[in-house]
XYZ file of C-alpha atoms in Angstrom:
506
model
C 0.000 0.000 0.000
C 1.463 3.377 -1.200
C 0.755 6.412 -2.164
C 1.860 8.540 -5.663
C 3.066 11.619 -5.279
C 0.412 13.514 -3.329
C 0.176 16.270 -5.704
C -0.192 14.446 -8.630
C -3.967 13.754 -7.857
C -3.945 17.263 -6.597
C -5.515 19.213 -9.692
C -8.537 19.700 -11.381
C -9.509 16.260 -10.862
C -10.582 16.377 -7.484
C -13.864 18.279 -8.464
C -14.643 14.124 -8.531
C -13.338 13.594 -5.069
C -15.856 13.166 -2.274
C -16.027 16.125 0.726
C -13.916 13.805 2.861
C -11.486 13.094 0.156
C -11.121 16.582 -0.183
C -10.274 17.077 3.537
C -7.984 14.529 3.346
C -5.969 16.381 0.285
C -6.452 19.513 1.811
C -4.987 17.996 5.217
C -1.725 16.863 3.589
C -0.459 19.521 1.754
C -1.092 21.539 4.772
C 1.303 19.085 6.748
C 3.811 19.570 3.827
C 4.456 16.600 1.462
C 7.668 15.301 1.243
C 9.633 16.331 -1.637
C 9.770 13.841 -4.931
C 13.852 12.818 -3.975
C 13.124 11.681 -0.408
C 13.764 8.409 0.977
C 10.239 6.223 0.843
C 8.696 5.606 4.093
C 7.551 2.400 4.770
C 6.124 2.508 8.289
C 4.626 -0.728 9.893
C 0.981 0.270 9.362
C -0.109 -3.189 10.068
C 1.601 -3.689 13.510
C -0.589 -0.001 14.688
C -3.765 -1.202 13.512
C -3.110 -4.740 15.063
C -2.282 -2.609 18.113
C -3.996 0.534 18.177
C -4.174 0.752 22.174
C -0.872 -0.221 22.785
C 0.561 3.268 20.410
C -2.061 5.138 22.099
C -1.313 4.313 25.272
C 2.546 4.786 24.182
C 1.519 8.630 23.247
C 0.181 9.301 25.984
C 3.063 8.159 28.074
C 5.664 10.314 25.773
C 3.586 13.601 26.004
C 2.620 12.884 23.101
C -1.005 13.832 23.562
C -2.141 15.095 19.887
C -1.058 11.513 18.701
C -2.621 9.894 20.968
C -6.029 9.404 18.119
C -3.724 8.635 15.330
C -3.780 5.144 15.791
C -7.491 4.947 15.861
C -7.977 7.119 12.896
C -5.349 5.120 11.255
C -7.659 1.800 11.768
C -10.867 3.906 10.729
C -9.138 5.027 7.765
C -7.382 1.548 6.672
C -11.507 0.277 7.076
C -12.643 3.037 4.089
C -9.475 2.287 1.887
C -10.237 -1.343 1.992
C -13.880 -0.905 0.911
C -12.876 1.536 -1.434
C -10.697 -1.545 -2.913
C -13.266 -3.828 -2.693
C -15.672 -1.432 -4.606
C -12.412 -0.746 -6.838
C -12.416 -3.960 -7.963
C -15.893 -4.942 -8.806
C -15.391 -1.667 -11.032
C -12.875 -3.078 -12.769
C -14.723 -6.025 -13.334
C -17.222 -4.518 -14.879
C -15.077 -1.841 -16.743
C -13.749 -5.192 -18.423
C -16.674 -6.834 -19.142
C -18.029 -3.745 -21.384
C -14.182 -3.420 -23.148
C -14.941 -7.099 -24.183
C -18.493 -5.964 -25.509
C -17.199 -3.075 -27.628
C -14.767 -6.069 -29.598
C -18.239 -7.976 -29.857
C -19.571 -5.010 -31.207
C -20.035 -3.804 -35.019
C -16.808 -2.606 -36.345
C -15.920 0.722 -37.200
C -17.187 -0.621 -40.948
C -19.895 -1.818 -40.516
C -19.317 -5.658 -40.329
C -21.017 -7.714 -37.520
C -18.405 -10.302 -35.474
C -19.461 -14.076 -35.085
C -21.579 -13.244 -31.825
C -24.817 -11.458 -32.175
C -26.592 -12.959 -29.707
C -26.648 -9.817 -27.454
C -26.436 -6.782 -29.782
C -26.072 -3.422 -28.210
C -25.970 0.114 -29.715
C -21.682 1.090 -29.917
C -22.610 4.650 -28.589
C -24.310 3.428 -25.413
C -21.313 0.777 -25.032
C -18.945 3.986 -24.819
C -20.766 6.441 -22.805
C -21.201 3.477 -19.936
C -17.238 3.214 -20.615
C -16.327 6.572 -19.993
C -19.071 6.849 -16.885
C -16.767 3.794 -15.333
C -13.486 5.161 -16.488
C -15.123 8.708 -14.272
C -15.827 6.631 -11.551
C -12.800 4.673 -11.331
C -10.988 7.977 -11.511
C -12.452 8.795 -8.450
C -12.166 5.983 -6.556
C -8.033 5.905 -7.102
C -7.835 9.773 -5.742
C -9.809 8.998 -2.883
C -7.373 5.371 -2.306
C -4.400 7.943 -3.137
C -5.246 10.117 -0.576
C -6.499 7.594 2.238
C -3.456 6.102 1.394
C -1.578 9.480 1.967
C -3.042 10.105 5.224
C -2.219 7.086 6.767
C 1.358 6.819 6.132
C 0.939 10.747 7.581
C -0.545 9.479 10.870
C 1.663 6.856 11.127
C 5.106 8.772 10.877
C 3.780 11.074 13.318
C 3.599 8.611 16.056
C 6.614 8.172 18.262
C 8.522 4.488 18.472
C 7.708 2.241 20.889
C 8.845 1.930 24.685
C 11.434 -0.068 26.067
C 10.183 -2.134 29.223
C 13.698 -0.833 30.463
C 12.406 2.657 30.265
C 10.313 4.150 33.523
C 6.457 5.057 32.696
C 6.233 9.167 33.641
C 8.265 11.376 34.670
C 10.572 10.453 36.870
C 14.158 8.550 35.797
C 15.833 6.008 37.583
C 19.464 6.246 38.632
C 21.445 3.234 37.089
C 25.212 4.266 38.919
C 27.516 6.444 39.439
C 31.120 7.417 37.907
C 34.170 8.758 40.661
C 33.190 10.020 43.914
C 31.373 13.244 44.564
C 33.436 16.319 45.377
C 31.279 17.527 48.310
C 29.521 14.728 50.398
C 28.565 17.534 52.791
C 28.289 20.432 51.294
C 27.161 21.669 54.759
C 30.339 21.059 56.356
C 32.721 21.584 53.665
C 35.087 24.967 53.146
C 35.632 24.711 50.091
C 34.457 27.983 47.698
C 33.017 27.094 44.425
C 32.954 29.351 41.785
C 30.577 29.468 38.332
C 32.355 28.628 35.185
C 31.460 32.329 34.093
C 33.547 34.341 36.727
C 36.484 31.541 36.182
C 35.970 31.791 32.463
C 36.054 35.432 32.839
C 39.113 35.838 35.631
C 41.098 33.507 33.633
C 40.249 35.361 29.662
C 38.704 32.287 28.996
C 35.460 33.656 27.415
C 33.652 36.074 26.086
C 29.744 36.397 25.984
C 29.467 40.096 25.965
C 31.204 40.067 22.348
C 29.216 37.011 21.587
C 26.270 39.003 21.978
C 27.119 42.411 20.237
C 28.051 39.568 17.184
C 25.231 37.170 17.353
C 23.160 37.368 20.180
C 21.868 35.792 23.555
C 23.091 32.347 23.706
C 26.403 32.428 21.378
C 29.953 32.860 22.786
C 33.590 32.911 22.618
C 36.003 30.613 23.983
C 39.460 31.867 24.175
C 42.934 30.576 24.690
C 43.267 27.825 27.090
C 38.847 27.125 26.740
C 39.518 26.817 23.242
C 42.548 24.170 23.435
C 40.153 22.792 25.803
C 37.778 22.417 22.965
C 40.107 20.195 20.486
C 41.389 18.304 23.010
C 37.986 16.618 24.612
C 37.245 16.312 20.675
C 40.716 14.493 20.135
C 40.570 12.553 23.311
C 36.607 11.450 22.523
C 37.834 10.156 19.013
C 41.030 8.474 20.434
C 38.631 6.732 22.720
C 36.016 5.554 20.666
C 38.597 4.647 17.982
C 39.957 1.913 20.310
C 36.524 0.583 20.354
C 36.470 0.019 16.826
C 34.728 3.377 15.428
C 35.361 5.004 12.174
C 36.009 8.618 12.132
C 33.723 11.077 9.996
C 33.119 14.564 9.555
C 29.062 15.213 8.594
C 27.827 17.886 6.879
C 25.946 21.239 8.957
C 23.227 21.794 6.521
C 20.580 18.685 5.633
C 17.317 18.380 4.281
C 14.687 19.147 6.907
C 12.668 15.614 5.453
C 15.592 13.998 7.075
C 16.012 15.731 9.838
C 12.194 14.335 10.250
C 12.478 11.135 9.464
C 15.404 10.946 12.765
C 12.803 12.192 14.605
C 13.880 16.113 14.606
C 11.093 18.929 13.729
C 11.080 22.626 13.471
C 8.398 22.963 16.691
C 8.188 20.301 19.697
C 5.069 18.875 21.342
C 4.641 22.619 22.864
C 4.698 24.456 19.516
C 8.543 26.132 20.644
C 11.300 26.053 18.135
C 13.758 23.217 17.449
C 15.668 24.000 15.009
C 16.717 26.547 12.332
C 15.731 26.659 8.795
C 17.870 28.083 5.893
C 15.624 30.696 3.866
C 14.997 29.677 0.417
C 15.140 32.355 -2.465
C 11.785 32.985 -4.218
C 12.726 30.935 -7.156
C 13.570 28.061 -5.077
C 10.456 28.122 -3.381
C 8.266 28.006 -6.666
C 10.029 25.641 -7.860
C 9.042 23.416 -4.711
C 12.848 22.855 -4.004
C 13.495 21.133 -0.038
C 14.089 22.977 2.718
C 17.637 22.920 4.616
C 18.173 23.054 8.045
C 21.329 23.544 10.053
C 21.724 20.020 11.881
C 21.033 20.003 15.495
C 23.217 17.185 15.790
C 25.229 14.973 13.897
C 22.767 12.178 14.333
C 21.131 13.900 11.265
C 23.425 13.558 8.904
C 24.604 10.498 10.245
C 21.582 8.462 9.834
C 21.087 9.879 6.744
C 24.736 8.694 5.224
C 23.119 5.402 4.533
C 19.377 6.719 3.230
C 18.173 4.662 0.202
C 21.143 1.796 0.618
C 21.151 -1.722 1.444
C 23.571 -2.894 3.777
C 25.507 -6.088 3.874
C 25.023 -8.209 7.365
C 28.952 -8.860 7.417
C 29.261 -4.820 8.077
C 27.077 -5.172 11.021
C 27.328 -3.522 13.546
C 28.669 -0.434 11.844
C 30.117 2.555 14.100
C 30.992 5.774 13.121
C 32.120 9.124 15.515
C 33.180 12.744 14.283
C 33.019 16.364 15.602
C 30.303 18.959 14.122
C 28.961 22.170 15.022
C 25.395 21.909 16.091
C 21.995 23.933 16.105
C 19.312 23.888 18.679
C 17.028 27.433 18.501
C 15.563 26.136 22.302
C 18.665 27.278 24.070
C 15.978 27.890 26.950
C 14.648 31.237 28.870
C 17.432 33.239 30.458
C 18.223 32.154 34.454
C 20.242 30.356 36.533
C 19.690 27.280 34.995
C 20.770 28.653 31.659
C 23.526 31.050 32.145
C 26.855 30.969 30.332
C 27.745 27.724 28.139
C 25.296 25.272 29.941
C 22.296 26.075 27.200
C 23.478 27.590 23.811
C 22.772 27.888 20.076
C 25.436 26.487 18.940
C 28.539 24.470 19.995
C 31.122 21.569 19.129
C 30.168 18.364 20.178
C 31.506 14.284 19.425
C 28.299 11.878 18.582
C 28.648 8.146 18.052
C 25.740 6.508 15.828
C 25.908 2.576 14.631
C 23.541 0.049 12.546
C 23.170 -3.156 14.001
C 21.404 -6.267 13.139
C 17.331 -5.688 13.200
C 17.039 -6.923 16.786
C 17.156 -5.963 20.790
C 20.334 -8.232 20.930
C 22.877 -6.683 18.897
C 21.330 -3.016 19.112
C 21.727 -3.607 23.528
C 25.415 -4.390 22.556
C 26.308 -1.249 20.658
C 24.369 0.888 23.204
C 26.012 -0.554 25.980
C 29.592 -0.098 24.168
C 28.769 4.031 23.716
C 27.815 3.809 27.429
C 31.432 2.399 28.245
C 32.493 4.988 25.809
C 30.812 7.560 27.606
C 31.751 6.426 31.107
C 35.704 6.211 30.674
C 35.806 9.980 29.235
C 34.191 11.061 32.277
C 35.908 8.715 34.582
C 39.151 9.938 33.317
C 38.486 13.546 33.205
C 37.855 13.114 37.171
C 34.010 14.290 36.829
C 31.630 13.219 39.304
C 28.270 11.605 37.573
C 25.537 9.449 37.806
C 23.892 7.248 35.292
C 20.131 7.824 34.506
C 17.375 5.683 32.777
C 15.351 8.230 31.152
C 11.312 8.612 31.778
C 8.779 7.987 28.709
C 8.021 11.129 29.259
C 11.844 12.888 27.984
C 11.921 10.451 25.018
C 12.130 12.014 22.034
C 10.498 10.501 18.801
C 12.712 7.858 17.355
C 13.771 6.800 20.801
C 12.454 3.503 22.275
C 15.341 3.771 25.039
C 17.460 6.375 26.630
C 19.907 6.578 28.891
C 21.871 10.264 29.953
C 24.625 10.647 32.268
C 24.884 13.759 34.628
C 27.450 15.215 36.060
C 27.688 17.764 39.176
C 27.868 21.578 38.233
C 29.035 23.087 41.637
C 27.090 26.471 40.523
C 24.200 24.822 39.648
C 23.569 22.961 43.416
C 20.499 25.120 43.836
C 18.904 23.793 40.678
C 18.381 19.903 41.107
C 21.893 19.391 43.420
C 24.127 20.271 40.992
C 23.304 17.943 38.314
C 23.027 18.548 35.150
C 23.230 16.310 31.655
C 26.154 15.727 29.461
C 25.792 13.192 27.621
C 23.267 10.997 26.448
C 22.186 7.602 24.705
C 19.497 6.081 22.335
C 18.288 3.050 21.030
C 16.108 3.653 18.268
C 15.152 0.079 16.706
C 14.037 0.554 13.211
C 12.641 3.675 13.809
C 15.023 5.897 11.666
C 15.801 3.357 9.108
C 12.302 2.545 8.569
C 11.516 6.616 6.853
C 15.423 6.798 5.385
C 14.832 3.316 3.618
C 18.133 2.473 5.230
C 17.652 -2.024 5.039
C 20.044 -4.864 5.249
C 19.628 -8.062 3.514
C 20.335 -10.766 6.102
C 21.600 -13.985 5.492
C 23.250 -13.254 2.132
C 25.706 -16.051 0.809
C 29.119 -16.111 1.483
C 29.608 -14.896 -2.586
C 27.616 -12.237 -2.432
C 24.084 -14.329 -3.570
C 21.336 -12.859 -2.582
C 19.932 -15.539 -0.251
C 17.794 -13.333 2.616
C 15.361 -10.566 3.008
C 15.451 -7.165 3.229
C 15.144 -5.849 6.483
C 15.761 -2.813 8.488
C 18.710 -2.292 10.626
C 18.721 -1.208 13.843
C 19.954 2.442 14.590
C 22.071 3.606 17.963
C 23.269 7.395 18.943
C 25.559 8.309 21.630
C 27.113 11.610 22.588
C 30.953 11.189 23.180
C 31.452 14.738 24.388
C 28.972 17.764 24.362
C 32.334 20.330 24.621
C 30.478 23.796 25.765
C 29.169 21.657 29.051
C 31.982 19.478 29.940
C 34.218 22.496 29.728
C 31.523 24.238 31.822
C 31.788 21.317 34.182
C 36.050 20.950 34.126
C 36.605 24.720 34.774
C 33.921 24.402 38.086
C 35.284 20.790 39.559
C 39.106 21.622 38.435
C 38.491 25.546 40.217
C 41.414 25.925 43.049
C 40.580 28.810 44.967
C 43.845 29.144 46.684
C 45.643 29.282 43.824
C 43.311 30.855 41.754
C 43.652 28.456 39.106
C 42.061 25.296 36.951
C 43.965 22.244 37.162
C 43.902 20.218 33.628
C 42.943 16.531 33.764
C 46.287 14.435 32.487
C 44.235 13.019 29.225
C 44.063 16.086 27.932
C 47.525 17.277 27.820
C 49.027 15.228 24.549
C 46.518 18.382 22.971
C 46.802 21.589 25.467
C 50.625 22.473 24.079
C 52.314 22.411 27.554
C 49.589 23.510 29.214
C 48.652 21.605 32.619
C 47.322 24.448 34.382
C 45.458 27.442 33.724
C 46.387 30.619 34.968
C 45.239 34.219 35.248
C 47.566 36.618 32.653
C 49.457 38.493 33.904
């Protein structure tokens, strides 16, 4: 079951179309049909209608309330498109039938054929043609755009839950990485200081010229805070290489059809921004050219590296890490909670993504290997953290499992105890692959025969390092007031040229 391209049965024709049909047209090009050179969707219709409490109940549980009817809607609307079929086909039937009549009929000359059993006037044989050929018109725009609006509805709806994953709000801690700083805080003597007034004392950065350049939520990171930057970035991909991960650097700027199809749109559940959109000259825009966006992580481009392509199973599981710049237009209202480079715009950051076999086994492996990833960088950069399982309710789309690791923000101990996240893991099934076209054929022969079906992979995301926050997080923990100085954690100095502690110029 799929649909043409929407606007192909968009025209004149639909004066045929039924009110409902209409709707239904009207409905998707308001929701923005997907260009002509994206990757075909093919989401598991079948398993929703099969289960139409279960991804109801699975909305509601993600905040995803106005989902919450698609699955219904979807089984209302599968009903009409197959009795539109059914109807279809006795049309045909019948649309057959007369095409045989017309050959019994008198030629063009005059001549009768062998049968004359059942004669019938020519004329009347063609105008009950071309009332079926009318009718059957109408019936394949009104399958074309039931069609339409259920593979709509059905890429709306987030991926299913994990049974590892809490129901609500609430996440549950998992560990912990290196002891905290400050048991007691109650007790303790020690004078913490906010990565702003360090990053300030020490010339570090800059968000006053930030702002006179680009606004609210950009900055500069000077000298030392910039080696800082490229050497968590070299240190992430000298980890993660040892694990067996192939370095890459993704484009910025992707199509904002695959940005959807990873789960990423321009407004969130609350109608608030997500991400930023390139503006397209006039003549691009009548000439119904796609949208860019600038990525809001490399995830995007990532997961779109293997759109449209069939994987072999021996490349399984395949890892991949680099460095980009990413976008996020939410960098949050201004406060405490926000202030200097916890919540930006934009900033560096390391993300691991891998395809694995299309099942819980081999996609649990690869997550769990980002996790030990994840856990040695912060282990060896002496930050204190904790391990969370993630609520349904801060999944995001393509998600069916997450898991973030905090770590503690002296400055930020009146906001929930210091914590705060840096990095952060998914598990994402078939989710992404399913609306990139991204499949595998498993069980292909040892030549190359093709001896399986196509399937779709598995898809896992991981950040390595989210710079702005874990430099945030070094210059608090690493603060020595005495000395009036940051100490350097040992990993990083193969990439800080000399430089094991940072000082205040003189």
């Amino acid at each position: 079951m799929r649909a043409r391209p929407l606007m192909s049965c968009i025209s004149t024709r639909t004066a045929l179309c039924s009110r409902q049909t209409t709707r239904l047209l009207t409905s998707a090009v308001r929701h923005d049909p997907l260009p002509s050179i994206a990757p075909k969707i093919n989401i598991n219709i079948k398993h929703i209608r099969q289960n139409p409490d279960l991804h109801a109940k699975n909305c509601t549980d993600r905040n995803y309330r106005n989902q919450a009817q698609y699955p219904f809607e979807i089984v209302k609307y599968f009903e009409q498109w197959q009795s539109l079929q059914r109807n279809g086909r006795a049309l045909r039937e019948k649309n057959n039938k007369i095409r045989t009549k017309l050959s019994h009929a008198k030629t063009f000359s005059g001549r009768d054929v062998e049968d004359e059993s059942a004669p019938q006037d020519r004329a009347s044989i063609l105008e009950e043609a071309r009332e079926l050929k009318a009718k059957l018109l109408e019936f394949e725009i009104e399958e074309e755009a039931l069609v339409a609006e259920l593979e709509r509805l059905a890429a709306e709806l987030p991926n299913l839950t994990s049974d590892e994953t809490p129901i609500g709000k609430d996440a549950s801690i998992v560990g912990y990485i290196n002891e905290h700083p400050q048991p007691e805080s109650s007790t303790s003597d020690k004078i913490w200081r906010n990565h702003v007034h360090i990053g300030t004392e020490l010339d570090l950065l800059d968000f006053a010229a930030a702002a006179t350049t680009s606004g609210w939520g950009w900055y500069y990171l000077k000298n030392e805070a910039a080696l800082l930057e490229q050497a968590l970035v070299q240190y992430a991909l000298s980890i993660a290489i040892k694990h067996g991960f192939t370095v890459m650097s993704p484009p910025s700027m992707v199509y904002s059809h695959i940005a959807a199809a990873c789960g990423f749109h321009p407004r969130d559940q609350n109608d608030e921004q997500q991400t930023y959109a390139i503006q397209q000259p006039t003549r691009d825009l009548e000439k119904l050219k796609p949208e860019h966006i600038l990525a809001a992580t490399a995830e995007i481009p990532f997961a779109g590296l293997k759109a449209d392509t069939v994987l072999d199973e021996s490349s399984l599981p395949l890892r991949i890490i680099g460095p980009s710049r990413c976008y996020r237009a939410e960098a949050g209202a201004r406060g405490l909670d926000t202030k200097g480079l916890y919540r930006v715009h934009e900033f560096t950051k390391v993300e691991m993504f891998g395809w694995t076999l299309p099942n819980k086994d081999s996609a649990n492996e690869l997550f769990i290997t980002m996790l030990a990833i994840q856990t040695e960088i912060l282990r060896s950069l002496h930050l204190h953290c904790r391990i969370l399982e993630m609520p349904t309710a801060d999944l995001g789309a393509s998600a069916c499992r997450k898991q973030d690791i905090e770590t503690f923000f002296p400055s930020r101990r009146a906001r929930n105890d210091g914590w705060g996240e840096v990095t952060s893991t998914s598990l994402c099934t078939d989710y992404q692959t399913r609306r990139l076209n991204t499949r595998v054929r498993v069980g292909t022969g040892a030549k190359g025969t093709l001896q399986g079906d196509l399937e779709y992979p598995f898809t896992v995301n991981g950040t390595a390092v989210a710079v702005p926050r874990v430099v945030a997080a070094l210059l608090e923990n690493g603060w020595d007031e005495r000395e009036g100085c940051v100490r350097v954690p040992e990993v990083l100095w193969p990439w800080m040229h000399g430089v094991q502690v940072i000082r205040k110029r003189r």
